[in-house]
């Protein structure tokens, strides 16, 4: 059983964040589990680890610090203090695994590879050649003026922020049906965002909170956002990253996040191939 993180999400189905955390903790409650793998980087996960480490064969991991009896990944190095006292260097990995938050996926894959006794070179080959699923930091298009990334799966604020931190000169498409009404954390990435194009039923709420951080436009719909981006690029003299990372669910205007991502790719490719 694996627990990567607990962040503010899916609150329409739970009484609150604590209830959500308790529900996730249940993944370690089955008697036939041989291993549990758990992050200790957020408050809730760390508490779950401390409660259960004597009962279960829990393997803690971190992407922020070394762990005495666990596994960590820091600055492209894996520090294995669980299976063996050893440091491994990661020379290169797939563009689909960009971003610090993907280090969680890499380190968990490493832990599992050790549990099943997979050859380490196969692990390295896999992370170097891995191709991500659609709508998750998906490369869409690139020319001399812009790079276009579809991260429609970023349906909460944390996942949106994590993807923004990868890029510079971001033209951000944000909005939809909110899960969290506090967007003040976008202040932390304001240096990376050049312009923001807000869509969806929560346009006014989001605009009122973030428009002081960076230039923002009330677009309301994805089509209008793409049209506005195209206009703004004409006078933008640096290569921009056009990033769909909405931080909201898609159900106000789309069937789901995949529908939103597909329509984004379709519309923006048509626009930029005129």
Short mmCIF file of C-alpha atoms in Angstrom, two decimals:
data_model
loop_
_atom_site.label_atom_id
_atom_site.label_comp_id
_atom_site.label_asym_id
_atom_site.label_seq_id
_atom_site.Cartn_x
_atom_site.Cartn_y
_atom_site.Cartn_z
CA UNK A 1 0.00 0.00 0.00
CA UNK A 2 1.26 3.45 -0.94
CA UNK A 3 0.38 6.91 0.38
CA UNK A 4 2.04 9.76 -1.52
CA UNK A 5 0.48 12.82 0.10
CA UNK A 6 -2.64 14.34 1.59
CA UNK A 7 -3.70 17.72 0.27
CA UNK A 8 -6.91 19.72 0.14
CA UNK A 9 -9.00 17.77 -2.39
CA UNK A 10 -12.24 15.78 -2.78
CA UNK A 11 -13.85 17.72 0.04
CA UNK A 12 -17.27 17.28 -1.56
CA UNK A 13 -17.10 13.64 -0.41
CA UNK A 14 -15.74 14.09 3.11
CA UNK A 15 -16.65 15.93 6.30
CA UNK A 16 -13.34 17.74 6.24
CA UNK A 17 -9.61 17.33 5.66
CA UNK A 18 -9.17 15.27 8.85
CA UNK A 19 -11.89 12.85 7.72
CA UNK A 20 -10.18 12.60 4.33
CA UNK A 21 -6.85 11.80 6.03
CA UNK A 22 -8.43 9.13 8.24
CA UNK A 23 -9.99 7.51 5.18
CA UNK A 24 -6.65 7.42 3.39
CA UNK A 25 -5.02 5.91 6.47
CA UNK A 26 -7.25 2.86 6.10
CA UNK A 27 -5.12 1.70 3.17
CA UNK A 28 -2.65 0.37 5.75
CA UNK A 29 -5.31 -1.52 7.72
CA UNK A 30 -5.36 -4.82 5.81
CA UNK A 31 -3.75 -7.83 7.50
CA UNK A 32 -2.21 -9.29 4.35
CA UNK A 33 -0.12 -6.21 3.52
CA UNK A 34 3.59 -7.05 3.39
CA UNK A 35 4.81 -3.48 2.87
CA UNK A 36 3.47 0.00 3.35
CA UNK A 37 5.14 2.95 1.60
CA UNK A 38 4.41 6.42 2.96
CA UNK A 39 5.62 9.99 2.54
CA UNK A 40 6.65 11.88 5.66
CA UNK A 41 6.70 15.28 3.96
CA UNK A 42 3.25 16.54 4.95
CA UNK A 43 1.73 16.81 8.42
CA UNK A 44 -1.02 14.23 7.92
CA UNK A 45 1.19 11.56 6.35
CA UNK A 46 3.86 12.01 9.00
CA UNK A 47 1.27 11.56 11.74
CA UNK A 48 -0.05 8.39 10.08
CA UNK A 49 3.50 7.05 9.85
CA UNK A 50 4.22 7.76 13.51
CA UNK A 51 1.00 6.01 14.56
CA UNK A 52 1.59 2.88 12.49
CA UNK A 53 5.36 2.38 12.19
CA UNK A 54 5.51 -0.18 15.04
CA UNK A 55 2.60 -2.20 13.72
CA UNK A 56 3.26 -2.29 10.00
CA UNK A 57 6.36 -2.75 7.89
CA UNK A 58 6.15 0.87 6.79
CA UNK A 59 8.85 2.36 4.56
CA UNK A 60 8.99 6.15 4.93
CA UNK A 61 10.23 8.32 2.09
CA UNK A 62 10.91 12.00 1.53
CA UNK A 63 11.73 14.38 -1.29
CA UNK A 64 12.94 17.04 1.15
CA UNK A 65 15.34 15.36 3.58
CA UNK A 66 17.33 12.20 4.22
CA UNK A 67 15.71 9.62 6.50
CA UNK A 68 17.65 7.37 8.88
CA UNK A 69 15.52 4.31 8.15
CA UNK A 70 13.87 5.18 4.86
CA UNK A 71 14.49 6.39 1.33
CA UNK A 72 14.89 9.95 0.05
CA UNK A 73 15.48 11.68 -3.27
CA UNK A 74 17.33 14.99 -3.17
CA UNK A 75 19.01 16.84 -6.04
CA UNK A 76 18.75 13.86 -8.41
CA UNK A 77 20.27 11.49 -5.85
CA UNK A 78 18.50 8.58 -4.16
CA UNK A 79 19.59 7.99 -0.56
CA UNK A 80 18.62 4.43 0.37
CA UNK A 81 18.82 3.88 4.13
CA UNK A 82 16.21 1.14 4.24
CA UNK A 83 17.34 -1.68 1.96
CA UNK A 84 21.03 -0.75 1.98
CA UNK A 85 23.12 2.21 3.02
CA UNK A 86 23.76 3.49 -0.48
CA UNK A 87 23.50 6.58 -2.66
CA UNK A 88 22.43 6.36 -6.31
CA UNK A 89 22.78 9.15 -8.86
CA UNK A 90 20.04 9.69 -11.43
CA UNK A 91 21.81 10.97 -14.53
CA UNK A 92 18.72 11.67 -16.61
CA UNK A 93 15.00 11.04 -16.67
CA UNK A 94 11.99 11.55 -18.89
CA UNK A 95 10.49 14.99 -19.53
CA UNK A 96 7.22 13.44 -18.35
CA UNK A 97 8.78 13.25 -14.88
CA UNK A 98 9.71 16.92 -14.59
CA UNK A 99 9.00 18.78 -11.41
CA UNK A 100 9.86 18.17 -7.79
CA UNK A 101 6.52 16.51 -7.05
CA UNK A 102 7.32 13.79 -9.61
CA UNK A 103 10.24 12.88 -7.36
CA UNK A 104 7.62 11.19 -5.21
CA UNK A 105 6.70 8.94 -8.10
CA UNK A 106 10.36 8.20 -8.87
CA UNK A 107 11.33 7.33 -5.30
CA UNK A 108 8.26 5.12 -4.81
CA UNK A 109 9.04 3.32 -8.07
CA UNK A 110 12.57 2.78 -6.75
CA UNK A 111 11.27 1.35 -3.45
CA UNK A 112 8.96 -1.05 -5.28
CA UNK A 113 11.78 -2.10 -7.60
CA UNK A 114 13.82 -3.07 -4.51
CA UNK A 115 10.90 -4.97 -2.97
CA UNK A 116 10.42 -7.07 -6.12
CA UNK A 117 14.17 -7.34 -6.68
CA UNK A 118 14.16 -5.60 -10.05
CA UNK A 119 17.52 -4.91 -11.66
CA UNK A 120 18.52 -1.30 -10.94
CA UNK A 121 19.52 -0.68 -14.56
CA UNK A 122 15.95 -1.53 -15.63
CA UNK A 123 14.68 1.03 -13.14
CA UNK A 124 17.03 3.67 -14.59
CA UNK A 125 16.00 2.78 -18.15
CA UNK A 126 12.33 3.10 -17.26
CA UNK A 127 12.52 6.55 -15.67
CA UNK A 128 14.66 7.76 -18.57
CA UNK A 129 12.19 6.56 -21.23
CA UNK A 130 8.89 6.89 -19.35
CA UNK A 131 6.01 8.44 -21.29
CA UNK A 132 3.35 10.05 -19.14
CA UNK A 133 -0.41 9.75 -19.51
CA UNK A 134 -2.40 12.43 -21.35
CA UNK A 135 -3.37 15.60 -19.44
CA UNK A 136 -0.49 15.25 -16.96
CA UNK A 137 2.23 17.73 -17.97
CA UNK A 138 1.51 16.62 -21.52
CA UNK A 139 3.67 18.23 -24.21
CA UNK A 140 1.31 19.64 -26.86
CA UNK A 141 3.23 21.95 -29.18
CA UNK A 142 6.34 24.10 -29.39
CA UNK A 143 7.73 26.78 -31.66
CA UNK A 144 10.19 29.64 -31.24
CA UNK A 145 7.59 31.74 -29.41
CA UNK A 146 5.97 29.29 -27.03
CA UNK A 147 5.81 25.89 -25.38
CA UNK A 148 2.31 24.50 -24.78
CA UNK A 149 1.66 22.11 -21.87
CA UNK A 150 -1.63 20.41 -21.02
CA UNK A 151 -1.94 19.67 -17.31
CA UNK A 152 -5.72 19.45 -17.14
CA UNK A 153 -5.35 16.79 -14.43
CA UNK A 154 -4.20 19.58 -12.09
CA UNK A 155 -7.64 19.80 -10.50
CA UNK A 156 -6.52 21.22 -7.15
CA UNK A 157 -4.35 24.12 -6.09
CA UNK A 158 -1.36 22.06 -4.95
CA UNK A 159 -1.03 20.22 -8.25
CA UNK A 160 -1.37 23.48 -10.18
CA UNK A 161 1.35 25.17 -8.11
CA UNK A 162 3.64 22.16 -8.50
CA UNK A 163 3.43 22.33 -12.28
CA UNK A 164 3.89 26.12 -12.43
CA UNK A 165 7.16 25.76 -10.47
CA UNK A 166 8.69 23.80 -13.37
CA UNK A 167 8.42 26.60 -15.95
CA UNK A 168 9.30 30.26 -16.55
CA UNK A 169 7.31 33.01 -18.33
CA UNK A 170 4.03 31.19 -17.76
CA UNK A 171 0.79 32.11 -19.49
CA UNK A 172 -1.51 30.28 -17.07
CA UNK A 173 -5.06 29.09 -17.75
CA UNK A 174 -6.76 28.84 -14.38
CA UNK A 175 -10.28 28.17 -13.18
CA UNK A 176 -13.36 25.99 -13.25
CA UNK A 177 -15.36 24.68 -10.29
CA UNK A 178 -13.35 25.51 -7.18
CA UNK A 179 -12.45 22.98 -4.50
CA UNK A 180 -10.73 25.54 -2.28
CA UNK A 181 -11.78 29.19 -2.21
CA UNK A 182 -8.37 30.50 -1.08
CA UNK A 183 -6.03 31.20 -4.03
CA UNK A 184 -3.60 33.37 -2.06
CA UNK A 185 -0.84 30.72 -2.40
CA UNK A 186 -0.41 31.78 -6.04
CA UNK A 187 1.49 34.73 -4.62
CA UNK A 188 4.36 32.25 -4.06
CA UNK A 189 4.76 31.63 -7.80
CA UNK A 190 4.06 35.13 -9.09
CA UNK A 191 7.62 35.46 -10.46
CA UNK A 192 6.99 32.54 -12.80
CA UNK A 193 3.61 33.72 -14.07
CA UNK A 194 3.54 36.51 -16.64
CA UNK A 195 -0.18 36.47 -17.39
CA UNK A 196 -3.20 34.54 -16.17
CA UNK A 197 -6.35 33.72 -18.15
CA UNK A 198 -9.27 32.77 -15.91
CA UNK A 199 -12.12 30.53 -17.03
CA UNK A 200 -15.18 28.86 -15.56
CA UNK A 201 -17.92 29.59 -13.08
CA UNK A 202 -15.46 30.85 -10.45
CA UNK A 203 -13.85 33.48 -12.69
CA UNK A 204 -14.85 36.47 -10.56
CA UNK A 205 -13.79 34.89 -7.26
CA UNK A 206 -10.37 33.86 -8.59
CA UNK A 207 -9.77 37.16 -10.39
CA UNK A 208 -10.49 39.16 -7.22
CA UNK A 209 -7.84 37.19 -5.33
CA UNK A 210 -4.97 36.93 -7.81
CA UNK A 211 -5.17 39.97 -10.09
CA UNK A 212 -2.86 41.90 -7.76
CA UNK A 213 -0.14 39.25 -8.18
CA UNK A 214 0.11 39.22 -11.98
CA UNK A 215 -1.77 40.52 -15.01
CA UNK A 216 -5.04 38.60 -15.20
CA UNK A 217 -7.89 38.40 -17.69
CA UNK A 218 -11.50 37.38 -17.13
CA UNK A 219 -12.05 35.00 -20.04
CA UNK A 220 -14.87 32.80 -18.64
CA UNK A 221 -14.47 30.19 -21.41
CA UNK A 222 -11.54 28.18 -22.73
CA UNK A 223 -12.05 29.45 -26.28
CA UNK A 224 -11.85 33.08 -25.15
CA UNK A 225 -8.77 32.31 -23.06
CA UNK A 226 -6.98 30.84 -26.07
CA UNK A 227 -7.97 33.81 -28.24
CA UNK A 228 -6.62 36.21 -25.60
CA UNK A 229 -3.38 34.24 -25.22
CA UNK A 230 -2.84 34.42 -28.98
CA UNK A 231 -3.25 38.22 -28.90
CA UNK A 232 -0.92 38.66 -25.92
CA UNK A 233 1.85 36.57 -27.48
CA UNK A 234 2.15 38.99 -30.40
CA UNK A 235 3.78 41.63 -28.17
CA UNK A 236 5.59 39.25 -25.82
CA UNK A 237 9.30 39.24 -26.67
CA UNK A 238 10.34 36.17 -24.63
CA UNK A 239 9.45 32.53 -25.22
CA UNK A 240 6.36 31.76 -23.13
CA UNK A 241 5.02 28.57 -21.60
CA UNK A 242 1.28 28.28 -22.14
CA UNK A 243 0.14 26.08 -19.27
CA UNK A 244 -3.32 24.67 -18.64
CA UNK A 245 -3.18 23.94 -14.90
CA UNK A 246 -6.66 24.96 -13.73
CA UNK A 247 -6.49 24.19 -9.98
CA UNK A 248 -10.22 23.44 -10.23
CA UNK A 249 -12.49 20.63 -11.30
CA UNK A 250 -13.87 20.68 -14.84
CA UNK A 251 -17.52 19.90 -14.18
CA UNK A 252 -18.84 23.42 -14.69
CA UNK A 253 -18.13 23.40 -18.46
CA UNK A 254 -16.77 19.95 -19.36
CA UNK A 255 -17.54 16.26 -18.84
CA UNK A 256 -14.29 15.70 -16.93
CA UNK A 257 -10.62 16.74 -16.88
CA UNK A 258 -9.89 14.62 -19.98
CA UNK A 259 -12.63 16.38 -21.95
CA UNK A 260 -11.21 19.73 -20.85
CA UNK A 261 -7.68 18.70 -21.83
CA UNK A 262 -8.74 17.36 -25.21
CA UNK A 263 -10.67 20.51 -26.06
CA UNK A 264 -7.69 22.62 -25.00
CA UNK A 265 -5.35 20.67 -27.29
CA UNK A 266 -7.81 20.77 -30.19
CA UNK A 267 -8.54 24.50 -29.94
CA UNK A 268 -4.99 25.68 -29.35
CA UNK A 269 -3.47 23.59 -32.13
CA UNK A 270 -6.04 24.99 -34.59
CA UNK A 271 -5.25 28.52 -33.38
CA UNK A 272 -1.48 28.21 -33.59
CA UNK A 273 -1.45 26.40 -36.93
CA UNK A 274 -3.41 29.09 -38.77
#
